[in-house]
Amino acid sequence: MLSLLKLAPICKVKLALRVLPLHQCVHRPFSAVANSIALTLDDFENKNKAADFNVLFRSCKSVDVAKRLHAFLVVLGKAQNIILSAKLVNLYAFLGDVAFSRSTFDQIQRKDVFTWNSMVAAYVRSSRCREALNCFNEFLSTSDLRPDFYSFPPVLKACPNLIDGKKLHCWVVKTGFEQDVFVAASLIHLYSRFGALDDAHKLFVEMPVRDVGSWNAMISGFCQNGSAAEALDVLNSMKIEGLKMDTITVSSLLPVCAQSGDMTSGMLIHLYVIKHGLETDVFVSNALINMYSKFGSLWNAQKVFDDMKVRDLVSWNSIIAAYEQNNDPITALGFFKDMQLIGIQSDLLTVVSLASIFGQLSNKKNSRSIHGFVMRHEWLDKDVVIGNSLVNMYAKLGDMDCARIVFEQLPVKDIISWNTLITGYAQNGLACEAIDAYNMMTRCSNIIPNQGTWVSILPAYSHVGALQQGMKIHGRLIKNCLYLDVYVNTCLIDMYGKCGRLDDAMSLFYEVSRETPVPWNAIISCHGIHGHGEDALKLFKDMLAEGVMPDHVTFVSLLSACSHSGLVDEGQRCFDVMQREYKIRPSLKHYGCMVDLLGRAAYLDKAYNLVTNMPVQPDASIWGALLGACRIHGNVELGKYASDRLFEVDSENVGYYVLLSNMYANVGKWEGVVKVRSLARDRGLRKTPGWSSIVVGSKVEVFYTGNQTHPKCMEIYEELSILTARMKNIGYVPDYSFVLQDVEDDEKEQILMSHSERLAMAFGIISTPPRSLIRLFKNLRVCSDCHNATKYISKITQREIVVRDSNRFHHFKDGFCSCGDYW
DNA sequence: GTAGGGTTAG
């Protein structure tokens, strides 16, 4: 056995190292393996066959194997060898165990520059920058040795800021190491890392000799600062000098192609990759997957992934994120399961994707497991991104209480944390909470709002009709000369439109860039909710004339605009054009608009046919639209059918019970009304609280239905009593079918009177000068009885009253409403 | 005997 191993090739030793139990390496030192290693060592020390020994080091693919080799070196008395000991420090760092590197390092009695360099580099490799710098300082203060040009690249990499970087740079210049290509590349990288691209470029230009690494350092510097054009310029000069892109050039460039939307350059680089066989590099393939994912080209991303021979965690994270970010959480989840199956451990970024996947899937159970997983690993303290993704996950599940709890627990909150919270509130219809959160954020001095903040707070302001606050933001953006992207501008257009300033919305619309459908959709929608269907159609024509491609949102805005204005033929034409010319498959939202459009215009049969022939399963909004139409046109039979279907899919929305009750009442079927009431009572309804807001002075006042805590409560109810009496004198008859509670008529009258829109209106009347205009906002659709009452109130008080509900604007004047009771 | 420049995020 011994003699066999003596002559055996190095691979037998490698095998033995992998399978030998550790204690055998320590306690039976002169085994065959030890002898064989001893022989290899002899060769190594005699400089004859050093290559064999390097092979041995390289073959250590895990800390365990490294420990066995280490144990043999100890018993062979070679652990203090100046080269071997430093190699062990390196080896442990490569295998990800910097603690072992350090303990090995500490045991080395005689340390030379190589030893110290190895330890500093080991820390840098493990992203322990502070320890790396401490170690470097220890090196300077405890030894008589001077750093060499190998010392600087790792130290420059660990440098935490530009000031220290500049000091190091001076030192490098003094020692003359600036001429070294490795050191120079590190300096270029350092300057770019802190955004000092001019300094980086100056260094680069002044270099007497440049290798591919130097070019790469400059290109990646521009890339990481998002300067795609400059990066491509440098690339061109590099080509002119006859140098070829390598895997590092390519993997620096691909992300900026994605960022700047330059698909052509991205695909050209992919062709280059294929031609030069660079796709075997994991970094390159990973970067390609990410680029294609950002372009929404999942087929290409998948192809690259499938063709990979070796995949790492980043590859899996990338393909999971690709599907997750392109709205295919199911496939993304499939990849996650495959990844688990082959035993790859998730990291933080995997979990970020998973949180988004379960949020998209509304999977509460798995979402909680993800939360638990994060807590067990204490990742909430490790990185703010993971916490933000949990806040976002709960917001998507509609569970803002949990979202808030996670948010409060974040040890560090950045601007994204705040934006996520604000958006979460706003998108769950909790505009007031969104505004509160925004106000809290403005009190944090270290948080600077960004585009994302405006995009989340402006819709909240539009939602409650806080025009003045919205204008304050607009003013702030103009004053600070902030560049407004198309989304912020669109939010402003939407805000002005929804706060009743259609003219301001239009003038802003004509000022902004209109190359994408985004601002068009907003302005079309604004005209729709104002009941200006013809104008909405005209804008759509203008949009096509300017060569802007409509998307699915355009048609939702357009169809609902037609619906609000009773433009049946035009609506049907749009629905047809959308599918035929623009190949947009109708979503539930489009079908909802169509059912609404046809139903309200009394084409109940057509609406019913559409619902039954839809290729997608109708949801509550579809049946609700049909029920609403049946109520208007008194079709009890179809209404009953629609409500039965409706309660199968959503039995908890109190609004639908009100509709049904009102439908029975309108045709005098009182037993139906009673039945609906008891049904609603039995089911213990979850009621969406109705609220209305009004701006008086600069203050937004919010009234909930039945509110009795307002400081002016007494005066409000008194005003309402007086108004009700006067309304009755000129013909107002309360419609009790909107009251689901089973109580006496006078109590029902009280309930109607305490509807939030009436409280807000009465407050407006007593708080503003006579005959001035009143603007109200209601979170739900305005109730029919309140609509009717408002007509009378506008006549009695001789005021214009503008009510914006969740659906559209109602402009009351002199006893009439602009919607012509068609809403 | 060591070192530079690269891929994934809410």
mmCIF file with all atom_site columns, C-alpha atoms in Angstrom, chain A residues 639-804:
data_model
loop_
_atom_site.group_PDB
_atom_site.id
_atom_site.type_symbol
_atom_site.label_atom_id
_atom_site.label_alt_id
_atom_site.label_comp_id
_atom_site.label_asym_id
_atom_site.label_entity_id
_atom_site.label_seq_id
_atom_site.pdbx_PDB_ins_code
_atom_site.Cartn_x
_atom_site.Cartn_y
_atom_site.Cartn_z
_atom_site.occupancy
_atom_site.B_iso_or_equiv
_atom_site.pdbx_formal_charge
_atom_site.auth_seq_id
_atom_site.auth_comp_id
_atom_site.auth_asym_id
_atom_site.auth_atom_id
_atom_site.pdbx_PDB_model_num
ATOM 1   C CA . GLY A 1 639 ? -80.648 41.321 -10.634 1.00 0.00 ? 639 GLY A CA 1
ATOM 2   C CA . LYS A 1 640 ? -81.465 38.437 -8.333  1.00 0.00 ? 640 LYS A CA 1
ATOM 3   C CA . TYR A 1 641 ? -79.468 36.082 -10.579 1.00 0.00 ? 641 TYR A CA 1
ATOM 4   C CA . ALA A 1 642 ? -76.496 38.478 -10.641 1.00 0.00 ? 642 ALA A CA 1
ATOM 5   C CA . SER A 1 643 ? -76.565 38.909 -6.881  1.00 0.00 ? 643 SER A CA 1
ATOM 6   C CA . ASP A 1 644 ? -76.673 35.141 -6.309  1.00 0.00 ? 644 ASP A CA 1
ATOM 7   C CA . ARG A 1 645 ? -73.531 34.787 -8.441  1.00 0.00 ? 645 ARG A CA 1
ATOM 8   C CA . LEU A 1 646 ? -72.059 37.815 -6.754  1.00 0.00 ? 646 LEU A CA 1
ATOM 9   C CA . PHE A 1 647 ? -72.501 36.455 -3.252  1.00 0.00 ? 647 PHE A CA 1
ATOM 10  C CA . GLU A 1 648 ? -70.833 33.220 -4.373  1.00 0.00 ? 648 GLU A CA 1
ATOM 11  C CA . VAL A 1 649 ? -67.639 35.103 -5.110  1.00 0.00 ? 649 VAL A CA 1
ATOM 12  C CA . ASP A 1 650 ? -67.870 37.936 -2.578  1.00 0.00 ? 650 ASP A CA 1
ATOM 13  C CA . SER A 1 651 ? -70.427 37.771 0.197   1.00 0.00 ? 651 SER A CA 1
ATOM 14  C CA . GLU A 1 652 ? -68.783 40.377 2.366   1.00 0.00 ? 652 GLU A CA 1
ATOM 15  C CA . ASN A 1 653 ? -69.103 43.652 0.506   1.00 0.00 ? 653 ASN A CA 1
ATOM 16  C CA . VAL A 1 654 ? -71.928 45.569 2.083   1.00 0.00 ? 654 VAL A CA 1
ATOM 17  C CA . GLY A 1 655 ? -72.307 47.787 -0.975  1.00 0.00 ? 655 GLY A CA 1
ATOM 18  C CA . TYR A 1 656 ? -73.779 44.930 -2.998  1.00 0.00 ? 656 TYR A CA 1
ATOM 19  C CA . TYR A 1 657 ? -76.461 44.268 -0.354  1.00 0.00 ? 657 TYR A CA 1
ATOM 20  C CA . VAL A 1 658 ? -77.389 47.932 -0.502  1.00 0.00 ? 658 VAL A CA 1
ATOM 21  C CA . LEU A 1 659 ? -77.731 47.706 -4.301  1.00 0.00 ? 659 LEU A CA 1
ATOM 22  C CA . LEU A 1 660 ? -79.924 44.621 -4.051  1.00 0.00 ? 660 LEU A CA 1
ATOM 23  C CA . SER A 1 661 ? -82.111 46.102 -1.324  1.00 0.00 ? 661 SER A CA 1
ATOM 24  C CA . ASN A 1 662 ? -82.513 49.274 -3.319  1.00 0.00 ? 662 ASN A CA 1
ATOM 25  C CA . MET A 1 663 ? -83.454 47.320 -6.443  1.00 0.00 ? 663 MET A CA 1
ATOM 26  C CA . TYR A 1 664 ? -86.276 45.536 -4.623  1.00 0.00 ? 664 TYR A CA 1
ATOM 27  C CA . ALA A 1 665 ? -87.432 48.800 -3.050  1.00 0.00 ? 665 ALA A CA 1
ATOM 28  C CA . ASN A 1 666 ? -87.550 50.614 -6.395  1.00 0.00 ? 666 ASN A CA 1
ATOM 29  C CA . VAL A 1 667 ? -90.110 48.136 -7.708  1.00 0.00 ? 667 VAL A CA 1
ATOM 30  C CA . GLY A 1 668 ? -91.997 47.973 -4.405  1.00 0.00 ? 668 GLY A CA 1
ATOM 31  C CA . LYS A 1 669 ? -90.924 44.425 -3.505  1.00 0.00 ? 669 LYS A CA 1
ATOM 32  C CA . TRP A 1 670 ? -90.664 45.087 0.195   1.00 0.00 ? 670 TRP A CA 1
ATOM 33  C CA . GLU A 1 671 ? -90.382 41.446 1.199   1.00 0.00 ? 671 GLU A CA 1
ATOM 34  C CA . GLY A 1 672 ? -87.200 41.349 -0.883  1.00 0.00 ? 672 GLY A CA 1
ATOM 35  C CA . VAL A 1 673 ? -85.838 44.347 0.998   1.00 0.00 ? 673 VAL A CA 1
ATOM 36  C CA . VAL A 1 674 ? -86.528 42.636 4.328   1.00 0.00 ? 674 VAL A CA 1
ATOM 37  C CA . LYS A 1 675 ? -84.858 39.432 3.117   1.00 0.00 ? 675 LYS A CA 1
ATOM 38  C CA . VAL A 1 676 ? -81.709 41.226 2.024   1.00 0.00 ? 676 VAL A CA 1
ATOM 39  C CA . ARG A 1 677 ? -81.521 43.016 5.353   1.00 0.00 ? 677 ARG A CA 1
ATOM 40  C CA . SER A 1 678 ? -81.698 39.811 7.336   1.00 0.00 ? 678 SER A CA 1
ATOM 41  C CA . LEU A 1 679 ? -79.175 38.197 4.984   1.00 0.00 ? 679 LEU A CA 1
ATOM 42  C CA . ALA A 1 680 ? -76.798 41.082 5.559   1.00 0.00 ? 680 ALA A CA 1
ATOM 43  C CA . ARG A 1 681 ? -77.315 40.845 9.304   1.00 0.00 ? 681 ARG A CA 1
ATOM 44  C CA . ASP A 1 682 ? -76.793 37.064 9.413   1.00 0.00 ? 682 ASP A CA 1
ATOM 45  C CA . ARG A 1 683 ? -73.560 37.304 7.540   1.00 0.00 ? 683 ARG A CA 1
ATOM 46  C CA . GLY A 1 684 ? -72.141 39.853 9.986   1.00 0.00 ? 684 GLY A CA 1
ATOM 47  C CA . LEU A 1 685 ? -70.921 42.135 7.234   1.00 0.00 ? 685 LEU A CA 1
ATOM 48  C CA . ARG A 1 686 ? -67.487 43.564 7.020   1.00 0.00 ? 686 ARG A CA 1
ATOM 49  C CA . LYS A 1 687 ? -68.342 47.084 6.211   1.00 0.00 ? 687 LYS A CA 1
ATOM 50  C CA . THR A 1 688 ? -65.960 49.333 4.321   1.00 0.00 ? 688 THR A CA 1
ATOM 51  C CA . PRO A 1 689 ? -66.284 52.518 6.331   1.00 0.00 ? 689 PRO A CA 1
ATOM 52  C CA . GLY A 1 690 ? -67.645 55.277 4.161   1.00 0.00 ? 690 GLY A CA 1
ATOM 53  C CA . TRP A 1 691 ? -65.972 58.638 4.539   1.00 0.00 ? 691 TRP A CA 1
ATOM 54  C CA . SER A 1 692 ? -66.078 62.005 2.856   1.00 0.00 ? 692 SER A CA 1
ATOM 55  C CA . SER A 1 693 ? -63.612 64.805 2.980   1.00 0.00 ? 693 SER A CA 1
ATOM 56  C CA . ILE A 1 694 ? -63.832 68.532 2.436   1.00 0.00 ? 694 ILE A CA 1
ATOM 57  C CA . VAL A 1 695 ? -61.126 71.173 2.392   1.00 0.00 ? 695 VAL A CA 1
ATOM 58  C CA . VAL A 1 696 ? -61.958 74.301 4.400   1.00 0.00 ? 696 VAL A CA 1
ATOM 59  C CA . GLY A 1 697 ? -59.195 76.880 4.498   1.00 0.00 ? 697 GLY A CA 1
ATOM 60  C CA . SER A 1 698 ? -56.105 74.770 4.151   1.00 0.00 ? 698 SER A CA 1
ATOM 61  C CA . LYS A 1 699 ? -57.335 71.925 6.336   1.00 0.00 ? 699 LYS A CA 1
ATOM 62  C CA . VAL A 1 700 ? -58.660 68.606 5.081   1.00 0.00 ? 700 VAL A CA 1
ATOM 63  C CA . GLU A 1 701 ? -61.614 67.530 7.243   1.00 0.00 ? 701 GLU A CA 1
ATOM 64  C CA . VAL A 1 702 ? -62.608 63.884 7.068   1.00 0.00 ? 702 VAL A CA 1
ATOM 65  C CA . PHE A 1 703 ? -66.079 62.703 8.134   1.00 0.00 ? 703 PHE A CA 1
ATOM 66  C CA . TYR A 1 704 ? -66.981 59.075 8.694   1.00 0.00 ? 704 TYR A CA 1
ATOM 67  C CA . THR A 1 705 ? -70.607 58.005 8.414   1.00 0.00 ? 705 THR A CA 1
ATOM 68  C CA . GLY A 1 706 ? -72.326 58.521 11.772  1.00 0.00 ? 706 GLY A CA 1
ATOM 69  C CA . ASN A 1 707 ? -69.459 60.654 13.083  1.00 0.00 ? 707 ASN A CA 1
ATOM 70  C CA . GLN A 1 708 ? -70.383 62.386 16.338  1.00 0.00 ? 708 GLN A CA 1
ATOM 71  C CA . THR A 1 709 ? -66.971 63.450 17.537  1.00 0.00 ? 709 THR A CA 1
ATOM 72  C CA . HIS A 1 710 ? -66.350 66.464 15.336  1.00 0.00 ? 710 HIS A CA 1
ATOM 73  C CA . PRO A 1 711 ? -66.025 69.706 17.363  1.00 0.00 ? 711 PRO A CA 1
ATOM 74  C CA . LYS A 1 712 ? -68.837 71.221 15.308  1.00 0.00 ? 712 LYS A CA 1
ATOM 75  C CA . CYS A 1 713 ? -70.966 68.083 15.492  1.00 0.00 ? 713 CYS A CA 1
ATOM 76  C CA . MET A 1 714 ? -74.000 69.761 17.096  1.00 0.00 ? 714 MET A CA 1
ATOM 77  C CA . GLU A 1 715 ? -74.105 72.555 14.539  1.00 0.00 ? 715 GLU A CA 1
ATOM 78  C CA . ILE A 1 716 ? -73.736 70.096 11.677  1.00 0.00 ? 716 ILE A CA 1
ATOM 79  C CA . TYR A 1 717 ? -76.676 67.943 12.746  1.00 0.00 ? 717 TYR A CA 1
ATOM 80  C CA . GLU A 1 718 ? -78.765 71.023 13.434  1.00 0.00 ? 718 GLU A CA 1
ATOM 81  C CA . GLU A 1 719 ? -78.042 72.383 9.953   1.00 0.00 ? 719 GLU A CA 1
ATOM 82  C CA . LEU A 1 720 ? -78.964 68.996 8.463   1.00 0.00 ? 720 LEU A CA 1
ATOM 83  C CA . SER A 1 721 ? -82.332 68.952 10.341  1.00 0.00 ? 721 SER A CA 1
ATOM 84  C CA . ILE A 1 722 ? -83.194 72.386 9.037   1.00 0.00 ? 722 ILE A CA 1
ATOM 85  C CA . LEU A 1 723 ? -82.158 71.435 5.502   1.00 0.00 ? 723 LEU A CA 1
ATOM 86  C CA . THR A 1 724 ? -84.120 68.164 5.580   1.00 0.00 ? 724 THR A CA 1
ATOM 87  C CA . ALA A 1 725 ? -87.276 69.995 6.610   1.00 0.00 ? 725 ALA A CA 1
ATOM 88  C CA . ARG A 1 726 ? -86.858 72.547 3.805   1.00 0.00 ? 726 ARG A CA 1
ATOM 89  C CA . MET A 1 727 ? -86.072 69.786 1.283   1.00 0.00 ? 727 MET A CA 1
ATOM 90  C CA . LYS A 1 728 ? -89.244 67.928 2.213   1.00 0.00 ? 728 LYS A CA 1
ATOM 91  C CA . ASN A 1 729 ? -91.246 71.101 1.658   1.00 0.00 ? 729 ASN A CA 1
ATOM 92  C CA . ILE A 1 730 ? -90.178 71.198 -1.975  1.00 0.00 ? 730 ILE A CA 1
ATOM 93  C CA . GLY A 1 731 ? -90.696 67.514 -2.677  1.00 0.00 ? 731 GLY A CA 1
ATOM 94  C CA . TYR A 1 732 ? -87.785 65.458 -1.238  1.00 0.00 ? 732 TYR A CA 1
ATOM 95  C CA . VAL A 1 733 ? -88.807 61.947 -0.194  1.00 0.00 ? 733 VAL A CA 1
ATOM 96  C CA . PRO A 1 734 ? -86.142 59.944 1.684   1.00 0.00 ? 734 PRO A CA 1
ATOM 97  C CA . ASP A 1 735 ? -85.372 56.559 0.140   1.00 0.00 ? 735 ASP A CA 1
ATOM 98  C CA . TYR A 1 736 ? -85.060 54.166 3.037   1.00 0.00 ? 736 TYR A CA 1
ATOM 99  C CA . SER A 1 737 ? -84.017 51.218 0.880   1.00 0.00 ? 737 SER A CA 1
ATOM 100 C CA . PHE A 1 738 ? -80.444 52.455 1.334   1.00 0.00 ? 738 PHE A CA 1
ATOM 101 C CA . VAL A 1 739 ? -80.666 51.703 5.021   1.00 0.00 ? 739 VAL A CA 1
ATOM 102 C CA . LEU A 1 740 ? -79.979 48.080 5.753   1.00 0.00 ? 740 LEU A CA 1
ATOM 103 C CA . GLN A 1 741 ? -80.629 48.270 9.476   1.00 0.00 ? 741 GLN A CA 1
ATOM 104 C CA . ASP A 1 742 ? -84.057 47.021 10.497  1.00 0.00 ? 742 ASP A CA 1
ATOM 105 C CA . VAL A 1 743 ? -85.313 50.073 12.403  1.00 0.00 ? 743 VAL A CA 1
ATOM 106 C CA . GLU A 1 744 ? -88.243 52.540 12.416  1.00 0.00 ? 744 GLU A CA 1
ATOM 107 C CA . ASP A 1 745 ? -88.588 55.103 9.628   1.00 0.00 ? 745 ASP A CA 1
ATOM 108 C CA . ASP A 1 746 ? -87.578 58.114 11.688  1.00 0.00 ? 746 ASP A CA 1
ATOM 109 C CA . GLU A 1 747 ? -84.437 56.344 12.735  1.00 0.00 ? 747 GLU A CA 1
ATOM 110 C CA . LYS A 1 748 ? -83.771 55.464 9.082   1.00 0.00 ? 748 LYS A CA 1
ATOM 111 C CA . GLU A 1 749 ? -84.051 59.153 8.292   1.00 0.00 ? 749 GLU A CA 1
ATOM 112 C CA . GLN A 1 750 ? -81.443 59.846 10.957  1.00 0.00 ? 750 GLN A CA 1
ATOM 113 C CA . ILE A 1 751 ? -79.154 57.215 9.459   1.00 0.00 ? 751 ILE A CA 1
ATOM 114 C CA . LEU A 1 752 ? -79.471 58.718 5.977   1.00 0.00 ? 752 LEU A CA 1
ATOM 115 C CA . MET A 1 753 ? -78.815 62.131 7.456   1.00 0.00 ? 753 MET A CA 1
ATOM 116 C CA . SER A 1 754 ? -75.598 60.959 9.061   1.00 0.00 ? 754 SER A CA 1
ATOM 117 C CA . HIS A 1 755 ? -74.106 59.649 5.791   1.00 0.00 ? 755 HIS A CA 1
ATOM 118 C CA . SER A 1 756 ? -70.583 60.973 5.546   1.00 0.00 ? 756 SER A CA 1
ATOM 119 C CA . GLU A 1 757 ? -71.231 63.053 2.415   1.00 0.00 ? 757 GLU A CA 1
ATOM 120 C CA . ARG A 1 758 ? -74.051 64.918 4.154   1.00 0.00 ? 758 ARG A CA 1
ATOM 121 C CA . LEU A 1 759 ? -72.002 65.622 7.264   1.00 0.00 ? 759 LEU A CA 1
ATOM 122 C CA . ALA A 1 760 ? -69.190 67.009 5.128   1.00 0.00 ? 760 ALA A CA 1
ATOM 123 C CA . MET A 1 761 ? -71.645 69.046 3.063   1.00 0.00 ? 761 MET A CA 1
ATOM 124 C CA . ALA A 1 762 ? -73.343 70.549 6.125   1.00 0.00 ? 762 ALA A CA 1
ATOM 125 C CA . PHE A 1 763 ? -69.933 71.356 7.589   1.00 0.00 ? 763 PHE A CA 1
ATOM 126 C CA . GLY A 1 764 ? -69.042 73.093 4.339   1.00 0.00 ? 764 GLY A CA 1
ATOM 127 C CA . ILE A 1 765 ? -72.260 75.093 4.364   1.00 0.00 ? 765 ILE A CA 1
ATOM 128 C CA . ILE A 1 766 ? -71.771 76.394 7.908   1.00 0.00 ? 766 ILE A CA 1
ATOM 129 C CA . SER A 1 767 ? -68.032 77.040 7.469   1.00 0.00 ? 767 SER A CA 1
ATOM 130 C CA . THR A 1 768 ? -67.886 78.919 4.157   1.00 0.00 ? 768 THR A CA 1
ATOM 131 C CA . PRO A 1 769 ? -69.431 82.164 2.879   1.00 0.00 ? 769 PRO A CA 1
ATOM 132 C CA . PRO A 1 770 ? -72.980 81.917 1.488   1.00 0.00 ? 770 PRO A CA 1
ATOM 133 C CA . ARG A 1 771 ? -73.312 80.837 -2.138  1.00 0.00 ? 771 ARG A CA 1
ATOM 134 C CA . SER A 1 772 ? -69.637 79.838 -2.429  1.00 0.00 ? 772 SER A CA 1
ATOM 135 C CA . LEU A 1 773 ? -68.752 76.603 -4.157  1.00 0.00 ? 773 LEU A CA 1
ATOM 136 C CA . ILE A 1 774 ? -68.459 73.394 -2.129  1.00 0.00 ? 774 ILE A CA 1
ATOM 137 C CA . ARG A 1 775 ? -66.194 70.497 -3.098  1.00 0.00 ? 775 ARG A CA 1
ATOM 138 C CA . LEU A 1 776 ? -66.572 67.083 -1.521  1.00 0.00 ? 776 LEU A CA 1
ATOM 139 C CA . PHE A 1 777 ? -64.799 63.772 -1.919  1.00 0.00 ? 777 PHE A CA 1
ATOM 140 C CA . LYS A 1 778 ? -66.265 60.422 -1.067  1.00 0.00 ? 778 LYS A CA 1
ATOM 141 C CA . ASN A 1 779 ? -64.281 57.167 -0.911  1.00 0.00 ? 779 ASN A CA 1
ATOM 142 C CA . LEU A 1 780 ? -67.199 54.973 -2.080  1.00 0.00 ? 780 LEU A CA 1
ATOM 143 C CA . ARG A 1 781 ? -69.862 55.695 -4.670  1.00 0.00 ? 781 ARG A CA 1
ATOM 144 C CA . VAL A 1 782 ? -72.181 58.440 -3.552  1.00 0.00 ? 782 VAL A CA 1
ATOM 145 C CA . CYS A 1 783 ? -75.455 56.983 -2.266  1.00 0.00 ? 783 CYS A CA 1
ATOM 146 C CA . SER A 1 784 ? -78.539 57.561 -4.454  1.00 0.00 ? 784 SER A CA 1
ATOM 147 C CA . ASP A 1 785 ? -80.489 59.171 -1.676  1.00 0.00 ? 785 ASP A CA 1
ATOM 148 C CA . CYS A 1 786 ? -77.615 61.539 -0.941  1.00 0.00 ? 786 CYS A CA 1
ATOM 149 C CA . HIS A 1 787 ? -77.374 62.287 -4.675  1.00 0.00 ? 787 HIS A CA 1
ATOM 150 C CA . ASN A 1 788 ? -81.026 63.185 -4.710  1.00 0.00 ? 788 ASN A CA 1
ATOM 151 C CA . ALA A 1 789 ? -80.725 65.227 -1.494  1.00 0.00 ? 789 ALA A CA 1
ATOM 152 C CA . THR A 1 790 ? -77.733 67.139 -2.845  1.00 0.00 ? 790 THR A CA 1
ATOM 153 C CA . LYS A 1 791 ? -79.800 68.333 -5.804  1.00 0.00 ? 791 LYS A CA 1
ATOM 154 C CA . TYR A 1 792 ? -82.334 69.818 -3.385  1.00 0.00 ? 792 TYR A CA 1
ATOM 155 C CA . ILE A 1 793 ? -79.579 71.292 -1.203  1.00 0.00 ? 793 ILE A CA 1
ATOM 156 C CA . SER A 1 794 ? -77.943 72.994 -4.193  1.00 0.00 ? 794 SER A CA 1
ATOM 157 C CA . LYS A 1 795 ? -81.275 74.631 -4.967  1.00 0.00 ? 795 LYS A CA 1
ATOM 158 C CA . ILE A 1 796 ? -82.058 75.682 -1.379  1.00 0.00 ? 796 ILE A CA 1
ATOM 159 C CA . THR A 1 797 ? -78.611 77.071 -0.589  1.00 0.00 ? 797 THR A CA 1
ATOM 160 C CA . GLN A 1 798 ? -78.034 78.431 -4.116  1.00 0.00 ? 798 GLN A CA 1
ATOM 161 C CA . ARG A 1 799 ? -74.615 76.844 -4.141  1.00 0.00 ? 799 ARG A CA 1
ATOM 162 C CA . GLU A 1 800 ? -72.691 74.848 -6.695  1.00 0.00 ? 800 GLU A CA 1
ATOM 163 C CA . ILE A 1 801 ? -71.703 71.572 -5.100  1.00 0.00 ? 801 ILE A CA 1
ATOM 164 C CA . VAL A 1 802 ? -69.065 69.364 -6.690  1.00 0.00 ? 802 VAL A CA 1
ATOM 165 C CA . VAL A 1 803 ? -68.904 65.800 -5.395  1.00 0.00 ? 803 VAL A CA 1
ATOM 166 C CA . ARG A 1 804 ? -66.209 63.428 -6.539  1.00 0.00 ? 804 ARG A CA 1
#
